[in-house]
Amino acid sequence: MHQLGTLEDLPQEYRDQLTQKNLVPLWPNMRAVLPPRVPTRKTGTLCWDYQTIRPLLLEAGQLTPMEKAERRVLVLANPGHGLSNMQATPSIYMGLQLILPGETAPNHRHTPNAVRIIVEGEGAFTTVDGEPCRMERGDLILTPAGKWHEHHHEGEGPIVWLDVLDLPLIYQLEGSWAMEGQPQVPSLARDKSFADYSAAGVVPNINFERDTQTAPMLRYPWQKTRACLVEMATHYAEGLLRISYVNPENGKSLFPSIGFGAIMLRPGEVISLPRRTTPCIFHVVEGQGSLSVDQGTALQWVEKDTLSAPGYSDITFSNTNSEAPAFLITADESPLHQYLGIY
């Protein structure tokens, strides 16, 4: 591509007139917003080390009571997007949320979609539109846009989970808002939606129309996901072991904006992921290893760490344990990219 004219090529008087009229010349900026072949990427390769974050999160529990926080969260912000913008990727927000024994994060609902990936702790549950959902290590708990949800901790010790929301997207669309509500009175059996949909290939006979844009199953237990990956490994001696979390009624992604999945790395395995347009998030449920992007410096990771990698990149994972597999949960913007026709 040939060089275009710059802003400095234009007389200052002309530029001042444009500014006064809220106008901007395109040609000096066009290469920045439409670069050749590969887009400008702000999402950096990063590892949020849980063991160094955890003391800060627990200290937040001492410094800020729940009534002063509503949601006690430390946001995992990717510096390329600006820390104050609270973005892990262009359209994904992540945060580590803490609840202490006996606490309740009060009932509210909001326009962004949210998933909770449980990091540590036992004895807590999330109530979503009247359905209590258990929260156990590695589980995915869905709180789709507009659904009432509150969190309760009846166990011992802290419970921590990773929030994953499409908040940056909804905020930029000027559609982000929240509403507080009264405490919920559970009206459904615990994990009812999981019981309804947990048998693969079988769905309940629902005699009413429902919104199929969001998944009807609210809890995706990690033990079932893990068992699926382990079973796959017995049938495939090589190649990427990867599954997707989907809406059991239509096979589509859990949300139209964020796709979720899980990866298993065989003991000692080194594998490259397919090159894709979307940046990606990885949360380590089990194991240890390294991540390198475009053959750059490898980042070391262990269980409970969370990583990010930009799109349009070659991503390589290594399981540094030669005796045990590693498992990671993934989140990316693939449904949004597919809808927009840029995937």
Short mmCIF file of C-alpha atoms in Angstrom, two decimals:
data_model
loop_
_atom_site.label_atom_id
_atom_site.label_comp_id
_atom_site.label_asym_id
_atom_site.label_seq_id
_atom_site.Cartn_x
_atom_site.Cartn_y
_atom_site.Cartn_z
CA MET A 1 0.00 0.00 0.00
CA HIS A 2 1.25 3.43 -0.89
CA GLN A 3 1.79 6.22 1.66
CA LEU A 4 -1.19 8.49 2.29
CA GLY A 5 -1.18 12.17 3.18
CA THR A 6 -0.68 13.10 6.82
CA LEU A 7 -2.48 15.52 9.07
CA GLU A 8 0.62 17.70 9.07
CA ASP A 9 0.30 18.10 5.30
CA LEU A 10 -2.88 20.11 5.83
CA PRO A 11 -2.78 23.84 6.71
CA GLN A 12 -3.41 24.52 10.39
CA GLU A 13 -6.24 26.93 9.53
CA TYR A 14 -8.02 24.16 7.59
CA ARG A 15 -7.52 21.67 10.41
CA ASP A 16 -8.92 24.17 12.91
CA GLN A 17 -12.03 24.60 10.76
CA LEU A 18 -12.55 20.84 10.67
CA THR A 19 -12.21 20.62 14.46
CA GLN A 20 -14.73 23.41 14.95
CA LYS A 21 -17.23 21.49 12.83
CA ASN A 22 -16.51 18.15 14.57
CA LEU A 23 -14.98 16.73 11.41
CA VAL A 24 -11.95 14.45 10.95
CA PRO A 25 -10.15 13.75 7.66
CA LEU A 26 -10.09 10.02 6.99
CA TRP A 27 -6.97 9.63 4.86
CA PRO A 28 -4.38 10.46 7.57
CA ASN A 29 -6.02 7.86 9.84
CA MET A 30 -7.09 5.20 7.36
CA ARG A 31 -4.03 2.95 7.66
CA ALA A 32 -4.46 2.92 11.45
CA VAL A 33 -8.06 1.67 11.35
CA LEU A 34 -7.67 -0.43 8.16
CA PRO A 35 -4.12 -1.81 8.29
CA PRO A 36 -2.99 -4.28 5.62
CA ARG A 37 -4.04 -7.92 6.19
CA VAL A 38 -3.64 -8.09 10.00
CA PRO A 39 -5.60 -5.82 12.37
CA THR A 40 -4.18 -3.60 15.08
CA ARG A 41 -4.31 -5.65 18.29
CA LYS A 42 -4.36 -4.29 21.82
CA THR A 43 -4.87 -7.64 23.56
CA GLY A 44 -1.52 -8.67 25.01
CA THR A 45 -0.17 -12.08 25.94
CA LEU A 46 -0.52 -12.18 29.71
CA CYS A 47 -0.71 -14.52 32.69
CA TRP A 48 -2.61 -13.51 35.83
CA ASP A 49 -0.84 -15.54 38.52
CA TYR A 50 -3.51 -16.64 40.98
CA GLN A 51 -1.15 -17.32 43.87
CA THR A 52 0.04 -13.71 43.87
CA ILE A 53 -3.47 -12.32 43.33
CA ARG A 54 -5.15 -14.40 46.04
CA PRO A 55 -3.63 -12.54 49.05
CA LEU A 56 -4.79 -9.22 47.54
CA LEU A 57 -8.27 -10.63 47.04
CA LEU A 58 -8.44 -11.88 50.63
CA GLU A 59 -7.22 -8.49 51.84
CA ALA A 60 -10.07 -6.89 49.90
CA GLY A 61 -12.38 -9.07 51.99
CA GLN A 62 -10.95 -7.48 55.14
CA LEU A 63 -10.92 -3.94 53.78
CA THR A 64 -14.35 -3.81 52.16
CA PRO A 65 -17.50 -5.40 53.63
CA MET A 66 -20.07 -6.78 51.20
CA GLU A 67 -22.52 -3.94 51.80
CA LYS A 68 -19.84 -1.51 50.58
CA ALA A 69 -18.95 -3.59 47.53
CA GLU A 70 -22.10 -5.43 46.35
CA ARG A 71 -19.69 -7.46 44.21
CA ARG A 72 -16.18 -7.78 45.70
CA VAL A 73 -14.07 -8.21 42.56
CA LEU A 74 -10.53 -7.61 41.36
CA VAL A 75 -10.71 -7.04 37.60
CA LEU A 76 -8.21 -8.82 35.35
CA ALA A 77 -7.42 -5.96 32.98
CA ASN A 78 -5.25 -6.28 29.90
CA PRO A 79 -2.95 -3.21 29.88
CA GLY A 80 -3.06 -2.88 26.10
CA HIS A 81 -6.69 -1.80 26.41
CA GLY A 82 -5.98 0.56 29.31
CA LEU A 83 -6.43 -0.69 32.86
CA SER A 84 -9.30 1.69 33.59
CA ASN A 85 -11.33 0.23 30.71
CA MET A 86 -11.47 -3.15 32.49
CA GLN A 87 -11.07 -5.24 29.33
CA ALA A 88 -9.39 -8.62 29.00
CA THR A 89 -10.11 -8.58 25.26
CA PRO A 90 -12.01 -6.05 23.12
CA SER A 91 -15.39 -7.39 24.30
CA ILE A 92 -14.64 -9.61 27.31
CA TYR A 93 -14.42 -8.50 30.95
CA MET A 94 -12.94 -10.79 33.61
CA GLY A 95 -12.74 -10.46 37.35
CA LEU A 96 -11.97 -12.64 40.38
CA GLN A 97 -14.87 -12.41 42.83
CA LEU A 98 -14.63 -13.25 46.54
CA ILE A 99 -17.35 -14.23 49.00
CA LEU A 100 -16.57 -15.10 52.59
CA PRO A 101 -18.49 -17.62 54.76
CA GLY A 102 -21.98 -16.43 55.63
CA GLU A 103 -21.98 -13.63 53.06
CA THR A 104 -24.52 -12.98 50.32
CA ALA A 105 -23.89 -10.98 47.17
CA PRO A 106 -27.31 -9.32 46.80
CA ASN A 107 -29.86 -10.00 44.10
CA HIS A 108 -29.59 -7.99 40.91
CA ARG A 109 -29.81 -8.30 37.15
CA HIS A 110 -28.05 -6.56 34.29
CA THR A 111 -27.86 -6.40 30.53
CA PRO A 112 -24.40 -8.02 30.06
CA ASN A 113 -24.25 -11.82 29.88
CA ALA A 114 -22.13 -13.48 32.55
CA VAL A 115 -20.48 -16.82 33.29
CA ARG A 116 -18.89 -17.81 36.61
CA ILE A 117 -15.97 -20.27 36.52
CA ILE A 118 -15.41 -21.56 40.04
CA VAL A 119 -11.76 -21.27 41.14
CA GLU A 120 -11.77 -22.45 44.77
CA GLY A 121 -14.04 -23.12 47.73
CA GLU A 122 -17.08 -25.21 48.58
CA GLY A 123 -20.52 -24.62 50.06
CA ALA A 124 -21.69 -21.74 47.88
CA PHE A 125 -24.51 -21.51 45.38
CA THR A 126 -25.89 -19.00 42.91
CA THR A 127 -29.64 -18.56 42.58
CA VAL A 128 -30.64 -17.65 39.01
CA ASP A 129 -34.31 -16.79 38.45
CA GLY A 130 -35.33 -19.01 41.35
CA GLU A 131 -32.97 -21.93 40.61
CA PRO A 132 -30.13 -22.54 43.10
CA CYS A 133 -26.97 -23.76 41.33
CA ARG A 134 -24.12 -25.44 43.20
CA MET A 135 -20.69 -23.88 42.76
CA GLU A 136 -17.84 -26.41 42.63
CA ARG A 137 -14.30 -26.17 41.26
CA GLY A 138 -14.28 -25.76 37.47
CA ASP A 139 -18.06 -25.47 37.11
CA LEU A 140 -19.57 -22.96 34.69
CA ILE A 141 -22.61 -21.10 36.08
CA LEU A 142 -24.59 -19.00 33.60
CA THR A 143 -26.40 -15.76 34.41
CA PRO A 144 -27.70 -14.69 30.99
CA ALA A 145 -28.66 -11.08 30.28
CA GLY A 146 -31.66 -9.91 32.28
CA LYS A 147 -31.85 -12.85 34.70
CA TRP A 148 -31.99 -12.19 38.43
CA HIS A 149 -29.06 -13.70 40.32
CA GLU A 150 -27.57 -13.64 43.81
CA HIS A 151 -24.70 -15.56 45.43
CA HIS A 152 -24.70 -17.28 48.86
CA HIS A 153 -21.85 -18.89 50.78
CA GLU A 154 -22.85 -21.39 53.48
CA GLY A 155 -19.53 -23.27 53.62
CA GLU A 156 -16.19 -22.69 55.33
CA GLY A 157 -13.30 -20.65 54.02
CA PRO A 158 -13.45 -18.25 51.07
CA ILE A 159 -14.99 -19.04 47.72
CA VAL A 160 -13.57 -17.42 44.58
CA TRP A 161 -14.75 -17.55 41.02
CA LEU A 162 -13.79 -16.00 37.71
CA ASP A 163 -16.47 -13.71 36.24
CA VAL A 164 -16.54 -13.58 32.43
CA LEU A 165 -18.90 -11.00 30.92
CA ASP A 166 -19.50 -9.28 27.59
CA LEU A 167 -19.57 -6.01 29.54
CA PRO A 168 -17.15 -4.03 27.28
CA LEU A 169 -19.31 -4.80 24.25
CA ILE A 170 -22.61 -3.90 25.92
CA TYR A 171 -21.06 -0.78 27.46
CA GLN A 172 -19.75 0.46 24.09
CA LEU A 173 -23.20 -0.14 22.62
CA GLU A 174 -24.56 2.17 25.37
CA GLY A 175 -26.74 -0.66 26.59
CA SER A 176 -25.15 -1.50 29.95
CA TRP A 177 -27.29 -1.09 33.06
CA ALA A 178 -28.21 -2.98 36.24
CA MET A 179 -31.21 -3.21 38.58
CA GLU A 180 -31.29 -4.23 42.22
CA GLY A 181 -34.00 -6.57 43.53
CA GLN A 182 -35.33 -8.20 46.66
CA PRO A 183 -33.77 -11.50 47.85
CA GLN A 184 -34.99 -14.43 45.82
CA VAL A 185 -37.14 -17.20 47.23
CA PRO A 186 -36.00 -20.36 45.42
CA SER A 187 -38.90 -21.71 43.35
CA LEU A 188 -37.07 -24.56 41.60
CA ALA A 189 -35.13 -27.59 42.80
CA ARG A 190 -31.35 -27.18 43.05
CA ASP A 191 -29.68 -27.66 39.64
CA LYS A 192 -33.06 -28.42 38.02
CA SER A 193 -31.96 -27.22 34.59
CA PHE A 194 -28.91 -29.50 34.73
CA ALA A 195 -31.15 -32.44 35.60
CA ASP A 196 -33.40 -31.57 32.65
CA TYR A 197 -30.58 -31.37 30.10
CA SER A 198 -27.73 -33.48 31.48
CA ALA A 199 -28.40 -36.56 29.30
CA ALA A 200 -26.66 -36.01 25.94
CA GLY A 201 -29.08 -36.14 23.00
CA VAL A 202 -32.15 -35.95 25.26
CA VAL A 203 -34.07 -32.75 26.06
CA PRO A 204 -37.28 -32.31 28.05
CA ASN A 205 -40.59 -31.83 26.28
CA ILE A 206 -41.18 -28.13 26.90
CA ASN A 207 -44.72 -27.07 26.10
CA PHE A 208 -44.07 -23.36 25.86
CA GLU A 209 -42.01 -21.06 23.71
CA ARG A 210 -38.69 -19.97 25.17
CA ASP A 211 -35.82 -17.73 24.18
CA THR A 212 -33.30 -19.98 22.43
CA GLN A 213 -30.64 -17.26 22.20
CA THR A 214 -29.37 -18.17 25.67
CA ALA A 215 -28.74 -21.66 27.00
CA PRO A 216 -31.51 -23.14 29.19
CA MET A 217 -29.00 -25.14 31.27
CA LEU A 218 -27.52 -22.87 33.92
CA ARG A 219 -24.84 -25.13 35.48
CA TYR A 220 -22.22 -27.04 33.51
CA PRO A 221 -20.39 -29.26 36.06
CA TRP A 222 -16.65 -29.56 35.53
CA GLN A 223 -16.56 -33.26 36.38
CA LYS A 224 -18.77 -34.02 33.39
CA THR A 225 -16.63 -31.87 31.08
CA ARG A 226 -13.44 -33.47 32.37
CA ALA A 227 -14.82 -36.97 31.92
CA CYS A 228 -15.73 -36.16 28.32
CA LEU A 229 -12.18 -35.01 27.53
CA VAL A 230 -10.63 -38.04 29.24
CA GLU A 231 -12.92 -40.33 27.23
CA MET A 232 -11.92 -38.54 24.01
CA ALA A 233 -8.27 -39.13 24.87
CA THR A 234 -8.85 -42.90 24.94
CA HIS A 235 -10.04 -42.76 21.33
CA TYR A 236 -7.57 -40.22 19.91
CA ALA A 237 -3.87 -40.77 20.52
CA GLU A 238 -2.90 -37.43 18.93
CA GLY A 239 -4.43 -34.18 17.83
CA LEU A 240 -6.13 -31.37 19.75
CA LEU A 241 -8.55 -32.50 22.47
CA ARG A 242 -11.08 -29.68 22.62
CA ILE A 243 -14.81 -29.43 23.36
CA SER A 244 -17.30 -26.54 23.23
CA TYR A 245 -19.98 -25.63 25.74
CA VAL A 246 -23.26 -25.26 23.83
CA ASN A 247 -26.95 -24.63 24.24
CA PRO A 248 -28.42 -28.17 24.51
CA GLU A 249 -31.55 -27.15 22.61
CA ASN A 250 -29.90 -25.86 19.44
CA GLY A 251 -26.16 -26.65 19.61
CA LYS A 252 -25.21 -22.96 19.43
CA SER A 253 -22.82 -21.13 21.76
CA LEU A 254 -23.97 -20.30 25.29
CA PHE A 255 -24.11 -16.61 24.40
CA PRO A 256 -24.18 -14.81 21.03
CA SER A 257 -21.15 -12.76 22.12
CA ILE A 258 -18.79 -15.21 23.91
CA GLY A 259 -17.93 -18.83 23.19
CA PHE A 260 -16.72 -21.20 25.91
CA GLY A 261 -14.81 -24.45 25.64
CA ALA A 262 -12.28 -26.71 27.35
CA ILE A 263 -8.94 -28.22 26.32
CA MET A 264 -7.04 -31.25 27.59
CA LEU A 265 -3.28 -31.53 27.11
CA ARG A 266 -1.96 -35.08 27.32
CA PRO A 267 1.02 -35.68 29.65
CA GLY A 268 4.09 -33.95 28.20
CA GLU A 269 2.17 -32.78 25.12
CA VAL A 270 3.11 -29.74 23.03
CA ILE A 271 0.36 -28.58 20.71
CA SER A 272 -0.42 -25.56 18.53
CA LEU A 273 -3.96 -24.21 18.38
CA PRO A 274 -5.55 -23.40 15.01
CA ARG A 275 -4.80 -19.80 14.02
CA ARG A 276 -7.98 -17.75 14.42
CA THR A 277 -9.20 -14.16 14.26
CA THR A 278 -10.43 -13.95 17.84
CA PRO A 279 -8.33 -13.31 20.95
CA CYS A 280 -8.72 -15.98 23.60
CA ILE A 281 -8.81 -16.43 27.36
CA PHE A 282 -7.56 -19.58 29.10
CA HIS A 283 -8.28 -20.54 32.71
CA VAL A 284 -6.20 -23.41 34.11
CA VAL A 285 -8.33 -25.91 36.02
CA GLU A 286 -5.62 -28.57 36.45
CA GLY A 287 -1.97 -28.96 35.58
CA GLN A 288 1.04 -26.88 34.71
CA GLY A 289 2.81 -25.79 31.55
CA SER A 290 3.75 -22.92 29.30
CA LEU A 291 2.14 -20.72 26.65
CA SER A 292 3.96 -19.00 23.80
CA VAL A 293 2.52 -16.72 21.11
CA ASP A 294 4.20 -16.34 17.71
CA GLN A 295 7.24 -18.18 19.12
CA GLY A 296 7.78 -15.42 21.69
CA THR A 297 8.87 -15.77 25.30
CA ALA A 298 6.98 -18.61 26.99
CA LEU A 299 4.73 -17.79 29.95
CA GLN A 300 4.67 -20.41 32.70
CA TRP A 301 1.31 -21.34 34.23
CA VAL A 302 -0.09 -23.55 36.97
CA GLU A 303 -3.60 -24.42 38.07
CA LYS A 304 -5.96 -21.51 38.82
CA ASP A 305 -3.94 -19.09 36.65
CA THR A 306 -5.68 -17.20 33.83
CA LEU A 307 -4.07 -16.25 30.53
CA SER A 308 -4.84 -14.15 27.47
CA ALA A 309 -3.57 -14.27 23.89
CA PRO A 310 -4.35 -12.05 20.87
CA GLY A 311 -6.04 -13.18 17.69
CA TYR A 312 -4.28 -13.68 14.34
CA SER A 313 -1.52 -15.44 16.27
CA ASP A 314 0.18 -18.82 16.50
CA ILE A 315 -0.53 -20.11 20.02
CA THR A 316 1.48 -23.04 21.40
CA PHE A 317 0.72 -24.86 24.66
CA SER A 318 3.13 -27.18 26.47
CA ASN A 319 2.21 -29.53 29.29
CA THR A 320 5.42 -29.64 31.32
CA ASN A 321 4.20 -32.58 33.42
CA SER A 322 5.08 -35.86 31.70
CA GLU A 323 2.88 -37.91 34.03
CA ALA A 324 -0.46 -36.06 34.28
CA PRO A 325 -2.77 -34.26 31.86
CA ALA A 326 -3.62 -30.55 32.04
CA PHE A 327 -7.06 -29.03 31.61
CA LEU A 328 -8.02 -25.47 30.64
CA ILE A 329 -11.34 -23.68 30.13
CA THR A 330 -11.42 -21.23 27.23
CA ALA A 331 -13.43 -18.12 26.39
CA ASP A 332 -13.32 -16.17 23.13
CA GLU A 333 -15.30 -13.91 20.82
CA SER A 334 -15.91 -16.50 18.08
CA PRO A 335 -19.76 -16.29 18.10
CA LEU A 336 -19.54 -12.53 17.63
CA HIS A 337 -16.91 -12.86 14.89
CA GLN A 338 -19.03 -15.47 13.13
CA TYR A 339 -22.15 -13.29 13.28
CA LEU A 340 -20.23 -10.31 11.89
CA GLY A 341 -18.72 -12.42 9.10
CA ILE A 342 -15.08 -11.78 10.12
CA TYR A 343 -14.29 -15.16 11.74
#
